[in-house]
């Protein structure tokens, strides 16, 4: 978002300069103001041309133009060119031949005895050059603006993620702090940070911190990690020698987000493609897989007994569709506007799967921890699933905020082989990002039989694939729910956003024939009930 704001500001500036030059030329003919076209959708300035003083006053809260033509932001942010220069300087310093970096043990390090390691997926230099030098993204990847198809799918999404990561990395230079002193605080080093920086930067526990001396060369940088965040300061831990030797020296401080989520997205893309699940990503009406597997239900829908007696007709249709999933591996979609009971339908579907398909294991993912808590609570309140059948997998950052009634089933991820009973419970509820940790636990590709992503329209396609990749090897059942009218996932990079990274998987799938409306299915609201159910009746669970 920060880069987008900066791009818009600089776009406005360039247009203002053009109009000013045009106005100056025409003022010789006696015109002080020229009429301009109406405001364009891309942010161009409309109305009448104003003189320079009017423009500076009108846009003073965003930026100012110095006499030498340089741009300066007035809203507390650095300009894009400032961030690029800072990043280049920082990179040159810490990676110079005579530079030294004193590293620190990362927070939540992996078990060394676990053989699984995510590939690095480092951002290519071509992407960084395209971003920093304002080159066309096609210079990094020629097919980035082409429509998705099976031939370019994996490469295109890899590069969209690369551009997004590079843009996010660059935006972090907004929060660099110069010449700051640290304070010893027990086993930690504390750093006072302006509250507005903490609010804007979205720093979280586990983020990487890099200290570099402002003047000493060759550079010796110290790597640390954030362990706690308070209202106006953070607690960090560096190498123990740094804690012993620190004498109040001032350092430049830079913050860096963890790359794990990006690496998990890349890995999930490769997982899905390695198992050739093209019907999952590009569904058609032909069915290639047998529907006789043990985790598909063959019962009589008319004799179905529902645990929630308040379900309406469309919700019941959706539950039947999830149980049957006869068009697997094509995802089953439950779509509906707010207040139509999508999450209630998901909970009922989970309960029915657990009871009717005894050998199933279900991974339930959401975009938010709040929704994940809601689903887990409803499952426990049902008295169908008990604590020994449910895991609420949480991140270390959310552990203190988890609902009190879920403490007994909540687990912070660990890949310790002697503490993994939670992994073998019937239902695991977590967020899409946190689900990526489960890859290192998979010893059996058939472990999960179902993957249900609730509110999936708030999740980007690669993030959804992080969860889906865990059932891809078994070509298991995938269920997506959401509201197409919701705001789409945010992207830092305009390149990634305009080329499809902010488009949810569910919305893209709904453009394919099996999910389109047809007169043949008028009885089901126009949708093929083997692929999709639309919830169109307001649900009142309190009646």
Short mmCIF file of C-alpha atoms in Angstrom, two decimals:
data_model
loop_
_atom_site.label_atom_id
_atom_site.label_comp_id
_atom_site.label_asym_id
_atom_site.label_seq_id
_atom_site.Cartn_x
_atom_site.Cartn_y
_atom_site.Cartn_z
CA UNK A 1 0.00 0.00 0.00
CA UNK A 2 2.86 2.41 0.81
CA UNK A 3 4.47 1.94 -2.59
CA UNK A 4 1.10 2.36 -4.27
CA UNK A 5 0.54 5.68 -2.47
CA UNK A 6 4.01 6.82 -3.48
CA UNK A 7 3.47 5.83 -7.12
CA UNK A 8 0.16 7.73 -7.18
CA UNK A 9 1.79 10.79 -5.63
CA UNK A 10 4.62 10.80 -8.17
CA UNK A 11 2.13 10.26 -11.01
CA UNK A 12 0.16 13.28 -9.83
CA UNK A 13 3.39 15.27 -9.55
CA UNK A 14 4.46 14.50 -13.09
CA UNK A 15 1.07 15.52 -14.44
CA UNK A 16 1.14 18.72 -12.38
CA UNK A 17 4.55 19.61 -13.79
CA UNK A 18 3.30 18.97 -17.33
CA UNK A 19 0.26 21.16 -16.77
CA UNK A 20 2.37 23.88 -15.16
CA UNK A 21 4.72 23.98 -18.13
CA UNK A 22 1.78 24.05 -20.51
CA UNK A 23 0.17 26.83 -18.47
CA UNK A 24 3.35 28.89 -18.46
CA UNK A 25 3.60 28.68 -22.24
CA UNK A 26 0.00 29.66 -22.75
CA UNK A 27 0.09 32.44 -20.15
CA UNK A 28 2.09 34.47 -22.65
CA UNK A 29 -1.11 34.61 -24.67
CA UNK A 30 -2.98 36.13 -21.75
CA UNK A 31 -4.38 32.98 -20.27
CA UNK A 32 -3.77 32.48 -16.56
CA UNK A 33 -5.74 29.25 -16.30
CA UNK A 34 -6.53 26.52 -18.75
CA UNK A 35 -9.44 24.12 -18.61
CA UNK A 36 -8.43 20.54 -18.15
CA UNK A 37 -10.33 17.33 -18.84
CA UNK A 38 -12.45 15.61 -16.29
CA UNK A 39 -10.78 13.54 -13.61
CA UNK A 40 -9.60 10.24 -15.02
CA UNK A 41 -9.99 6.90 -13.28
CA UNK A 42 -6.21 6.50 -13.05
CA UNK A 43 -5.86 9.49 -10.73
CA UNK A 44 -5.06 12.30 -13.17
CA UNK A 45 -5.88 15.78 -11.93
CA UNK A 46 -9.04 17.30 -13.38
CA UNK A 47 -10.85 20.62 -13.20
CA UNK A 48 -9.04 23.87 -13.96
CA UNK A 49 -5.31 24.44 -14.01
CA UNK A 50 -4.13 26.19 -10.87
CA UNK A 51 -0.97 28.22 -10.50
CA UNK A 52 2.00 26.75 -8.63
CA UNK A 53 1.17 28.26 -5.24
CA UNK A 54 -2.39 26.90 -5.39
CA UNK A 55 -1.10 23.44 -6.25
CA UNK A 56 1.47 23.42 -3.44
CA UNK A 57 -1.17 24.49 -0.93
CA UNK A 58 -3.73 21.94 -2.15
CA UNK A 59 -1.32 18.99 -2.03
CA UNK A 60 0.86 20.15 0.88
CA UNK A 61 -0.37 17.36 3.14
CA UNK A 62 1.07 14.82 0.69
CA UNK A 63 4.27 16.34 -0.71
CA UNK A 64 6.14 19.47 -1.66
CA UNK A 65 8.22 20.34 -4.75
CA UNK A 66 11.52 21.97 -3.92
CA UNK A 67 13.03 24.66 -6.13
CA UNK A 68 15.35 22.08 -7.66
CA UNK A 69 12.39 19.92 -8.64
CA UNK A 70 12.97 17.24 -6.00
CA UNK A 71 10.01 15.67 -4.28
CA UNK A 72 9.68 15.57 -0.50
CA UNK A 73 6.92 13.74 1.33
CA UNK A 74 5.14 15.64 4.12
CA UNK A 75 3.17 12.72 5.56
CA UNK A 76 6.03 11.04 7.40
CA UNK A 77 6.91 8.57 4.66
CA UNK A 78 10.01 8.40 2.51
CA UNK A 79 9.65 8.74 -1.24
CA UNK A 80 10.15 5.74 -3.46
CA UNK A 81 13.50 7.04 -4.68
CA UNK A 82 14.61 7.54 -1.06
CA UNK A 83 13.70 3.95 -0.22
CA UNK A 84 15.51 2.61 -3.28
CA UNK A 85 18.67 4.58 -2.45
CA UNK A 86 18.60 3.44 1.17
CA UNK A 87 18.16 -0.17 0.14
CA UNK A 88 21.01 -0.04 -2.37
CA UNK A 89 23.29 1.53 0.23
CA UNK A 90 22.34 -1.03 2.89
CA UNK A 91 22.86 -3.93 0.49
CA UNK A 92 26.28 -2.64 -0.59
CA UNK A 93 27.36 -2.23 3.03
CA UNK A 94 26.34 -5.58 4.48
CA UNK A 95 27.39 -7.63 1.44
CA UNK A 96 30.72 -5.90 0.80
CA UNK A 97 33.75 -8.21 0.59
CA UNK A 98 35.22 -6.86 3.84
CA UNK A 99 31.88 -6.79 5.70
CA UNK A 100 31.03 -9.07 8.62
CA UNK A 101 27.60 -10.08 9.89
CA UNK A 102 27.22 -11.44 13.42
CA UNK A 103 24.18 -13.68 13.20
CA UNK A 104 21.71 -14.73 15.86
CA UNK A 105 19.61 -17.85 16.40
CA UNK A 106 16.20 -17.20 14.74
CA UNK A 107 13.08 -17.27 16.86
CA UNK A 108 11.35 -20.66 16.68
CA UNK A 109 14.14 -22.51 14.85
CA UNK A 110 13.35 -25.82 13.20
CA UNK A 111 14.21 -29.22 14.60
CA UNK A 112 17.58 -30.11 13.07
CA UNK A 113 16.61 -33.79 12.99
CA UNK A 114 13.69 -33.09 10.67
CA UNK A 115 14.91 -33.61 7.12
CA UNK A 116 12.38 -31.28 5.48
CA UNK A 117 13.63 -27.88 4.34
CA UNK A 118 11.78 -25.34 2.24
CA UNK A 119 13.70 -24.30 -0.89
CA UNK A 120 15.04 -20.72 -0.75
CA UNK A 121 13.16 -19.23 -3.73
CA UNK A 122 15.36 -16.12 -3.69
CA UNK A 123 14.05 -13.11 -5.61
CA UNK A 124 15.80 -12.97 -9.03
CA UNK A 125 18.00 -9.95 -9.72
CA UNK A 126 15.97 -9.25 -12.86
CA UNK A 127 12.91 -8.60 -10.68
CA UNK A 128 14.82 -6.26 -8.37
CA UNK A 129 16.26 -4.36 -11.34
CA UNK A 130 12.83 -4.03 -12.97
CA UNK A 131 11.37 -2.66 -9.74
CA UNK A 132 14.22 -0.30 -8.86
CA UNK A 133 14.84 1.01 -12.37
CA UNK A 134 11.17 1.31 -13.41
CA UNK A 135 11.60 -1.22 -16.19
CA UNK A 136 8.67 -3.09 -17.64
CA UNK A 137 7.97 -6.30 -15.68
CA UNK A 138 8.26 -8.23 -18.95
CA UNK A 139 12.03 -7.68 -18.74
CA UNK A 140 12.01 -10.07 -15.77
CA UNK A 141 9.37 -12.48 -17.06
CA UNK A 142 7.91 -12.07 -20.58
CA UNK A 143 4.57 -13.77 -19.85
CA UNK A 144 3.66 -11.94 -16.65
CA UNK A 145 0.71 -10.11 -18.26
CA UNK A 146 -0.55 -13.12 -20.23
CA UNK A 147 -3.75 -14.96 -19.20
CA UNK A 148 -3.23 -18.01 -17.01
CA UNK A 149 -2.94 -21.40 -18.64
CA UNK A 150 -1.32 -24.70 -17.55
CA UNK A 151 1.87 -23.96 -19.51
CA UNK A 152 2.75 -20.74 -17.67
CA UNK A 153 0.76 -21.09 -14.43
CA UNK A 154 3.59 -21.98 -12.06
CA UNK A 155 6.17 -19.61 -13.58
CA UNK A 156 3.75 -16.69 -13.67
CA UNK A 157 2.75 -17.03 -10.02
CA UNK A 158 6.37 -17.47 -8.96
CA UNK A 159 7.20 -14.13 -10.58
CA UNK A 160 4.11 -12.38 -9.19
CA UNK A 161 5.26 -13.48 -5.74
CA UNK A 162 8.81 -12.30 -6.48
CA UNK A 163 7.55 -8.82 -7.43
CA UNK A 164 5.34 -8.71 -4.33
CA UNK A 165 8.17 -9.72 -2.02
CA UNK A 166 10.55 -7.19 -3.56
CA UNK A 167 7.95 -4.43 -3.18
CA UNK A 168 7.30 -5.36 0.45
CA UNK A 169 11.02 -5.46 1.18
CA UNK A 170 11.43 -2.02 -0.33
CA UNK A 171 8.51 -0.60 1.66
CA UNK A 172 10.22 -1.68 4.91
CA UNK A 173 12.88 0.95 4.25
CA UNK A 174 10.21 3.46 5.27
CA UNK A 175 10.75 2.39 8.86
CA UNK A 176 14.54 2.50 9.03
CA UNK A 177 15.76 4.38 12.09
CA UNK A 178 19.08 6.25 12.09
CA UNK A 179 21.48 6.69 15.00
CA UNK A 180 19.51 4.97 17.74
CA UNK A 181 20.74 3.78 21.13
CA UNK A 182 19.61 0.50 22.64
CA UNK A 183 19.02 -0.26 26.30
CA UNK A 184 19.80 -3.49 28.13
CA UNK A 185 16.67 -5.07 29.56
CA UNK A 186 17.47 -8.39 31.24
CA UNK A 187 18.21 -10.94 28.52
CA UNK A 188 17.00 -8.53 25.84
CA UNK A 189 17.91 -5.25 24.19
CA UNK A 190 15.12 -2.69 24.07
CA UNK A 191 14.61 -0.02 21.44
CA UNK A 192 12.22 2.88 21.76
CA UNK A 193 10.18 3.31 18.60
CA UNK A 194 7.65 6.04 17.76
CA UNK A 195 4.12 4.68 18.12
CA UNK A 196 3.19 5.74 14.59
CA UNK A 197 6.04 3.62 13.22
CA UNK A 198 4.87 0.58 15.19
CA UNK A 199 1.32 1.14 13.96
CA UNK A 200 2.25 1.64 10.31
CA UNK A 201 4.98 -0.94 9.99
CA UNK A 202 2.99 -3.98 11.22
CA UNK A 203 6.11 -5.33 12.94
CA UNK A 204 5.51 -8.71 14.54
CA UNK A 205 7.32 -11.05 16.87
CA UNK A 206 10.01 -12.91 14.95
CA UNK A 207 10.83 -10.10 12.49
CA UNK A 208 14.52 -9.70 11.73
CA UNK A 209 16.44 -6.61 12.90
CA UNK A 210 19.77 -5.46 11.48
CA UNK A 211 22.11 -3.01 13.24
CA UNK A 212 24.79 -1.20 11.22
CA UNK A 213 27.21 1.44 12.47
CA UNK A 214 26.61 4.86 10.85
CA UNK A 215 30.28 5.59 10.09
CA UNK A 216 32.67 2.74 10.93
CA UNK A 217 34.09 0.84 7.95
CA UNK A 218 34.50 -1.99 7.14
CA UNK A 219 31.00 -2.61 8.36
CA UNK A 220 30.18 -5.07 11.13
CA UNK A 221 26.43 -5.67 11.23
CA UNK A 222 24.51 -7.43 13.97
CA UNK A 223 21.47 -9.56 13.24
CA UNK A 224 18.73 -9.94 15.83
CA UNK A 225 15.07 -10.87 16.15
CA UNK A 226 12.07 -9.22 17.78
CA UNK A 227 10.85 -11.16 20.82
CA UNK A 228 8.24 -8.78 22.21
CA UNK A 229 6.41 -5.64 21.08
CA UNK A 230 4.99 -3.08 23.51
CA UNK A 231 3.25 0.24 22.90
CA UNK A 232 6.36 2.31 22.25
CA UNK A 233 9.31 -0.09 22.35
CA UNK A 234 10.41 -3.53 21.24
CA UNK A 235 12.52 -6.21 22.91
CA UNK A 236 15.16 -7.90 20.75
CA UNK A 237 17.81 -10.53 21.15
CA UNK A 238 21.16 -10.57 19.33
CA UNK A 239 24.25 -12.74 19.58
CA UNK A 240 25.26 -13.11 23.24
CA UNK A 241 28.61 -11.39 22.58
CA UNK A 242 26.80 -8.26 21.40
CA UNK A 243 24.80 -8.15 24.65
CA UNK A 244 28.04 -8.43 26.64
CA UNK A 245 29.98 -5.78 24.70
CA UNK A 246 27.27 -3.17 24.04
CA UNK A 247 28.35 0.19 25.49
CA UNK A 248 25.63 2.59 24.33
CA UNK A 249 26.91 3.00 20.76
CA UNK A 250 24.45 4.46 18.25
CA UNK A 251 23.40 2.21 15.37
CA UNK A 252 21.28 2.51 12.27
CA UNK A 253 18.34 0.10 12.59
CA UNK A 254 16.59 -1.65 9.71
CA UNK A 255 13.67 -4.10 9.93
CA UNK A 256 13.09 -7.12 7.70
CA UNK A 257 10.04 -9.38 7.48
CA UNK A 258 10.37 -13.16 7.48
CA UNK A 259 10.36 -14.89 4.09
CA UNK A 260 8.72 -18.11 5.27
CA UNK A 261 5.21 -17.31 4.01
CA UNK A 262 6.52 -16.45 0.54
CA UNK A 263 8.62 -19.62 0.43
CA UNK A 264 5.59 -21.67 1.48
CA UNK A 265 3.52 -20.14 -1.33
CA UNK A 266 6.23 -20.98 -3.88
CA UNK A 267 6.51 -24.51 -2.53
CA UNK A 268 2.72 -25.01 -2.62
CA UNK A 269 2.61 -23.97 -6.28
CA UNK A 270 5.27 -26.56 -7.08
CA UNK A 271 3.46 -29.19 -4.99
CA UNK A 272 0.18 -28.80 -6.84
CA UNK A 273 1.91 -28.86 -10.21
CA UNK A 274 4.14 -31.81 -9.37
CA UNK A 275 1.00 -33.89 -8.88
CA UNK A 276 -0.49 -32.66 -12.16
CA UNK A 277 -3.78 -31.60 -10.55
CA UNK A 278 -4.80 -29.52 -13.56
CA UNK A 279 -8.49 -30.21 -12.99
CA UNK A 280 -8.14 -28.52 -9.64
CA UNK A 281 -6.80 -25.31 -11.19
CA UNK A 282 -8.46 -25.47 -14.63
CA UNK A 283 -11.72 -27.41 -14.10
CA UNK A 284 -13.74 -28.89 -16.92
CA UNK A 285 -16.92 -30.95 -16.95
CA UNK A 286 -15.17 -34.21 -17.70
CA UNK A 287 -14.40 -36.34 -14.66
CA UNK A 288 -11.13 -38.26 -14.69
CA UNK A 289 -10.98 -39.69 -11.19
CA UNK A 290 -12.96 -42.50 -9.64
CA UNK A 291 -15.48 -41.41 -7.01
CA UNK A 292 -15.38 -44.71 -5.13
CA UNK A 293 -12.77 -43.62 -2.61
CA UNK A 294 -13.39 -44.25 1.06
CA UNK A 295 -13.68 -40.55 1.86
CA UNK A 296 -16.57 -39.85 -0.51
CA UNK A 297 -20.13 -40.33 0.74
CA UNK A 298 -22.65 -42.46 -1.18
CA UNK A 299 -25.64 -42.16 1.14
CA UNK A 300 -29.23 -41.11 0.47
CA UNK A 301 -29.62 -37.35 0.72
CA UNK A 302 -33.32 -37.62 1.54
CA UNK A 303 -32.55 -39.61 4.69
CA UNK A 304 -29.82 -37.25 5.87
CA UNK A 305 -30.09 -36.20 9.53
CA UNK A 306 -28.62 -32.76 10.19
CA UNK A 307 -27.04 -31.77 13.48
CA UNK A 308 -28.17 -28.16 13.02
CA UNK A 309 -31.95 -28.30 12.60
CA UNK A 310 -32.08 -24.63 11.54
CA UNK A 311 -30.33 -25.14 8.21
CA UNK A 312 -32.29 -23.91 5.20
CA UNK A 313 -32.67 -25.70 1.87
CA UNK A 314 -29.63 -24.19 0.14
CA UNK A 315 -27.39 -24.90 3.13
CA UNK A 316 -28.49 -28.54 3.13
CA UNK A 317 -27.77 -28.77 -0.61
CA UNK A 318 -24.27 -27.43 0.06
CA UNK A 319 -23.60 -30.00 2.79
CA UNK A 320 -24.67 -32.83 0.45
CA UNK A 321 -22.43 -31.41 -2.29
CA UNK A 322 -19.43 -31.35 0.05
CA UNK A 323 -20.06 -34.91 1.25
CA UNK A 324 -20.35 -36.28 -2.26
CA UNK A 325 -17.66 -34.18 -3.98
CA UNK A 326 -18.17 -36.39 -7.00
CA UNK A 327 -16.31 -34.01 -9.34
CA UNK A 328 -13.10 -34.16 -7.34
CA UNK A 329 -10.39 -32.87 -7.75
CA UNK A 330 -12.32 -29.81 -8.98
CA UNK A 331 -13.07 -27.78 -5.83
CA UNK A 332 -16.59 -27.60 -4.46
CA UNK A 333 -17.67 -23.97 -4.04
CA UNK A 334 -20.14 -22.47 -1.56
CA UNK A 335 -20.88 -18.89 -2.51
CA UNK A 336 -23.16 -16.37 -0.86
CA UNK A 337 -23.49 -12.79 0.37
CA UNK A 338 -23.11 -11.87 4.06
CA UNK A 339 -25.54 -13.37 6.60
CA UNK A 340 -26.41 -16.41 4.48
CA UNK A 341 -24.67 -18.82 6.86
CA UNK A 342 -21.55 -19.89 4.98
CA UNK A 343 -19.56 -20.61 8.14
CA UNK A 344 -22.53 -22.44 9.68
CA UNK A 345 -22.66 -24.59 6.55
CA UNK A 346 -18.93 -25.29 6.85
CA UNK A 347 -19.33 -26.41 10.47
CA UNK A 348 -22.21 -28.75 9.56
CA UNK A 349 -20.17 -30.17 6.67
CA UNK A 350 -17.23 -30.90 8.98
CA UNK A 351 -19.46 -32.67 11.50
CA UNK A 352 -21.08 -34.80 8.78
CA UNK A 353 -17.68 -35.76 7.31
CA UNK A 354 -16.34 -36.78 10.73
CA UNK A 355 -19.39 -38.94 11.49
CA UNK A 356 -20.04 -40.47 8.05
CA UNK A 357 -16.48 -40.80 6.73
CA UNK A 358 -14.61 -42.43 9.57
CA UNK A 359 -11.19 -42.49 7.89
CA UNK A 360 -11.19 -38.83 6.96
CA UNK A 361 -8.84 -36.14 8.26
CA UNK A 362 -9.88 -32.55 7.68
CA UNK A 363 -7.75 -29.42 7.35
CA UNK A 364 -9.86 -26.29 7.90
CA UNK A 365 -8.26 -22.97 6.96
CA UNK A 366 -9.34 -19.34 7.05
CA UNK A 367 -7.84 -15.95 6.34
CA UNK A 368 -8.14 -14.76 9.96
CA UNK A 369 -7.57 -16.15 13.43
CA UNK A 370 -10.90 -14.75 14.62
CA UNK A 371 -12.83 -16.82 12.09
CA UNK A 372 -10.68 -19.88 12.85
CA UNK A 373 -11.55 -19.48 16.54
CA UNK A 374 -15.25 -19.19 15.68
CA UNK A 375 -15.21 -22.44 13.69
CA UNK A 376 -13.27 -24.32 16.38
CA UNK A 377 -15.66 -23.10 19.10
CA UNK A 378 -18.72 -24.18 17.13
CA UNK A 379 -17.20 -27.62 16.59
CA UNK A 380 -16.60 -28.06 20.31
CA UNK A 381 -20.04 -26.72 21.21
CA UNK A 382 -21.63 -29.29 18.91
CA UNK A 383 -20.70 -32.12 21.32
CA UNK A 384 -19.99 -34.21 18.22
CA UNK A 385 -16.29 -33.39 18.15
CA UNK A 386 -14.45 -33.47 21.47
CA UNK A 387 -11.06 -32.14 22.50
CA UNK A 388 -9.24 -35.33 21.56
CA UNK A 389 -10.42 -34.95 17.94
CA UNK A 390 -9.67 -31.24 17.39
CA UNK A 391 -6.53 -29.12 17.08
CA UNK A 392 -6.55 -25.34 16.90
CA UNK A 393 -3.12 -24.66 15.41
CA UNK A 394 -1.94 -21.12 16.24
CA UNK A 395 1.15 -19.05 15.51
CA UNK A 396 3.47 -17.85 18.24
CA UNK A 397 2.19 -14.30 17.64
CA UNK A 398 -1.45 -15.23 18.27
CA UNK A 399 -0.98 -17.68 21.16
CA UNK A 400 -1.76 -15.09 23.85
CA UNK A 401 -4.93 -13.94 22.09
CA UNK A 402 -6.56 -17.30 21.42
CA UNK A 403 -10.08 -17.72 22.84
CA UNK A 404 -10.05 -18.88 26.45
CA UNK A 405 -12.39 -21.78 25.66
CA UNK A 406 -9.92 -23.07 23.06
CA UNK A 407 -6.83 -23.20 25.27
CA UNK A 408 -7.18 -26.94 25.79
CA UNK A 409 -7.04 -27.67 22.03
CA UNK A 410 -4.66 -24.88 20.97
CA UNK A 411 -1.16 -25.82 19.85
CA UNK A 412 1.80 -23.70 18.79
CA UNK A 413 3.49 -25.46 15.89
CA UNK A 414 6.47 -27.65 16.64
CA UNK A 415 8.07 -30.30 14.47
CA UNK A 416 9.35 -32.21 17.49
CA UNK A 417 8.70 -35.90 16.65
CA UNK A 418 8.04 -36.60 20.35
CA UNK A 419 5.31 -33.97 20.58
CA UNK A 420 3.12 -34.42 17.51
CA UNK A 421 -0.05 -36.12 18.77
CA UNK A 422 -2.00 -33.01 17.78
CA UNK A 423 -1.16 -33.65 14.11
CA UNK A 424 -3.12 -36.91 14.05
CA UNK A 425 -6.45 -35.58 15.31
CA UNK A 426 -9.48 -35.67 13.00
CA UNK A 427 -9.75 -31.91 12.47
CA UNK A 428 -7.06 -29.21 12.40
CA UNK A 429 -8.24 -25.59 12.27
CA UNK A 430 -5.74 -22.87 11.41
CA UNK A 431 -5.02 -19.99 9.01
CA UNK A 432 -3.77 -20.50 5.46
CA UNK A 433 -0.40 -18.95 6.32
CA UNK A 434 0.09 -21.13 9.38
CA UNK A 435 -0.93 -24.27 7.47
CA UNK A 436 2.35 -24.09 5.54
CA UNK A 437 4.19 -25.36 8.63
CA UNK A 438 2.46 -28.72 8.21
CA UNK A 439 4.50 -29.65 5.12
CA UNK A 440 7.41 -30.78 7.27
CA UNK A 441 5.05 -33.13 9.15
CA UNK A 442 3.72 -34.96 6.09
CA UNK A 443 5.15 -38.46 5.95
CA UNK A 444 2.05 -39.87 4.28
CA UNK A 445 0.74 -38.06 1.21
CA UNK A 446 -2.76 -39.33 2.05
CA UNK A 447 -2.79 -37.79 5.53
CA UNK A 448 -5.45 -35.13 4.84
CA UNK A 449 -8.52 -36.19 2.88
CA UNK A 450 -10.35 -32.84 2.94
CA UNK A 451 -9.24 -29.21 2.78
CA UNK A 452 -11.90 -26.59 3.54
CA UNK A 453 -11.06 -22.88 3.14
CA UNK A 454 -13.72 -20.62 4.64
CA UNK A 455 -13.93 -16.99 3.49
CA UNK A 456 -11.49 -17.85 0.69
CA UNK A 457 -12.22 -14.65 -1.27
CA UNK A 458 -10.00 -12.78 1.21
CA UNK A 459 -7.08 -15.05 0.35
CA UNK A 460 -4.81 -14.81 -2.69
CA UNK A 461 -4.49 -17.86 -4.93
CA UNK A 462 -0.97 -18.84 -3.80
CA UNK A 463 -2.05 -18.51 -0.14
CA UNK A 464 -4.99 -20.83 -0.83
CA UNK A 465 -2.62 -23.29 -2.52
CA UNK A 466 -0.57 -23.47 0.70
CA UNK A 467 -3.51 -25.30 2.26
CA UNK A 468 -4.63 -27.11 -0.89
CA UNK A 469 -1.12 -28.43 -1.54
CA UNK A 470 -1.44 -30.55 1.60
CA UNK A 471 -4.16 -32.66 -0.05
CA UNK A 472 -2.90 -32.38 -3.65
CA UNK A 473 -0.92 -35.63 -3.60
CA UNK A 474 -4.05 -37.56 -2.68
CA UNK A 475 -6.20 -35.43 -5.01
CA UNK A 476 -8.43 -34.98 -1.98
CA UNK A 477 -11.60 -32.98 -1.56
CA UNK A 478 -11.21 -29.18 -1.71
CA UNK A 479 -14.01 -26.87 -0.56
CA UNK A 480 -13.96 -23.09 -1.03
CA UNK A 481 -16.46 -20.65 0.45
CA UNK A 482 -16.74 -16.89 0.08
CA UNK A 483 -18.54 -13.76 -1.01
CA UNK A 484 -17.49 -12.44 -4.46
CA UNK A 485 -18.42 -8.88 -3.47
CA UNK A 486 -15.83 -8.70 -0.68
CA UNK A 487 -12.69 -6.60 -0.97
CA UNK A 488 -9.93 -8.63 -2.58
CA UNK A 489 -6.59 -9.40 -0.95
CA UNK A 490 -4.23 -6.45 -0.82
CA UNK A 491 -0.95 -6.38 -2.75
CA UNK A 492 2.00 -4.09 -2.13
CA UNK A 493 3.17 -4.34 -5.73
CA UNK A 494 0.97 -2.78 -8.44
CA UNK A 495 2.60 -5.17 -10.93
CA UNK A 496 1.46 -8.20 -8.93
CA UNK A 497 -1.97 -6.77 -8.27
CA UNK A 498 -2.79 -5.88 -11.88
CA UNK A 499 -1.58 -9.25 -13.14
CA UNK A 500 -3.64 -11.49 -10.89
CA UNK A 501 -2.03 -11.95 -7.49
CA UNK A 502 -4.92 -10.21 -5.72
CA UNK A 503 -7.52 -12.38 -7.47
CA UNK A 504 -8.83 -15.14 -5.17
CA UNK A 505 -8.77 -18.70 -6.50
CA UNK A 506 -12.52 -19.07 -5.97
CA UNK A 507 -13.38 -16.08 -8.17
CA UNK A 508 -11.10 -17.32 -10.96
CA UNK A 509 -12.63 -20.80 -10.87
CA UNK A 510 -16.15 -19.38 -11.09
CA UNK A 511 -15.34 -18.19 -14.62
CA UNK A 512 -15.02 -21.79 -15.85
CA UNK A 513 -17.92 -23.70 -17.42
CA UNK A 514 -18.75 -26.07 -14.53
CA UNK A 515 -19.37 -23.12 -12.20
CA UNK A 516 -21.38 -20.94 -14.60
CA UNK A 517 -25.16 -20.66 -14.43
CA UNK A 518 -27.28 -22.75 -16.77
CA UNK A 519 -30.98 -23.24 -17.43
CA UNK A 520 -30.43 -26.97 -16.87
CA UNK A 521 -30.00 -26.30 -13.15
CA UNK A 522 -32.84 -23.85 -12.59
CA UNK A 523 -34.00 -25.92 -9.62
CA UNK A 524 -30.67 -25.17 -7.91
CA UNK A 525 -30.58 -21.45 -8.61
CA UNK A 526 -28.99 -22.00 -12.01
CA UNK A 527 -25.82 -23.63 -10.62
CA UNK A 528 -24.59 -27.18 -11.14
CA UNK A 529 -25.03 -28.75 -7.65
CA UNK A 530 -22.13 -31.15 -8.27
CA UNK A 531 -19.73 -28.19 -8.37
CA UNK A 532 -21.28 -25.22 -6.58
CA UNK A 533 -24.10 -24.09 -4.31
CA UNK A 534 -25.22 -20.51 -3.92
CA UNK A 535 -26.63 -19.59 -0.51
CA UNK A 536 -29.29 -16.99 -1.24
CA UNK A 537 -31.47 -17.15 1.89
CA UNK A 538 -30.68 -15.09 4.98
CA UNK A 539 -29.73 -17.47 7.79
CA UNK A 540 -31.00 -16.86 11.32
CA UNK A 541 -29.35 -19.31 13.66
CA UNK A 542 -31.12 -17.84 16.67
CA UNK A 543 -34.65 -18.60 15.59
#
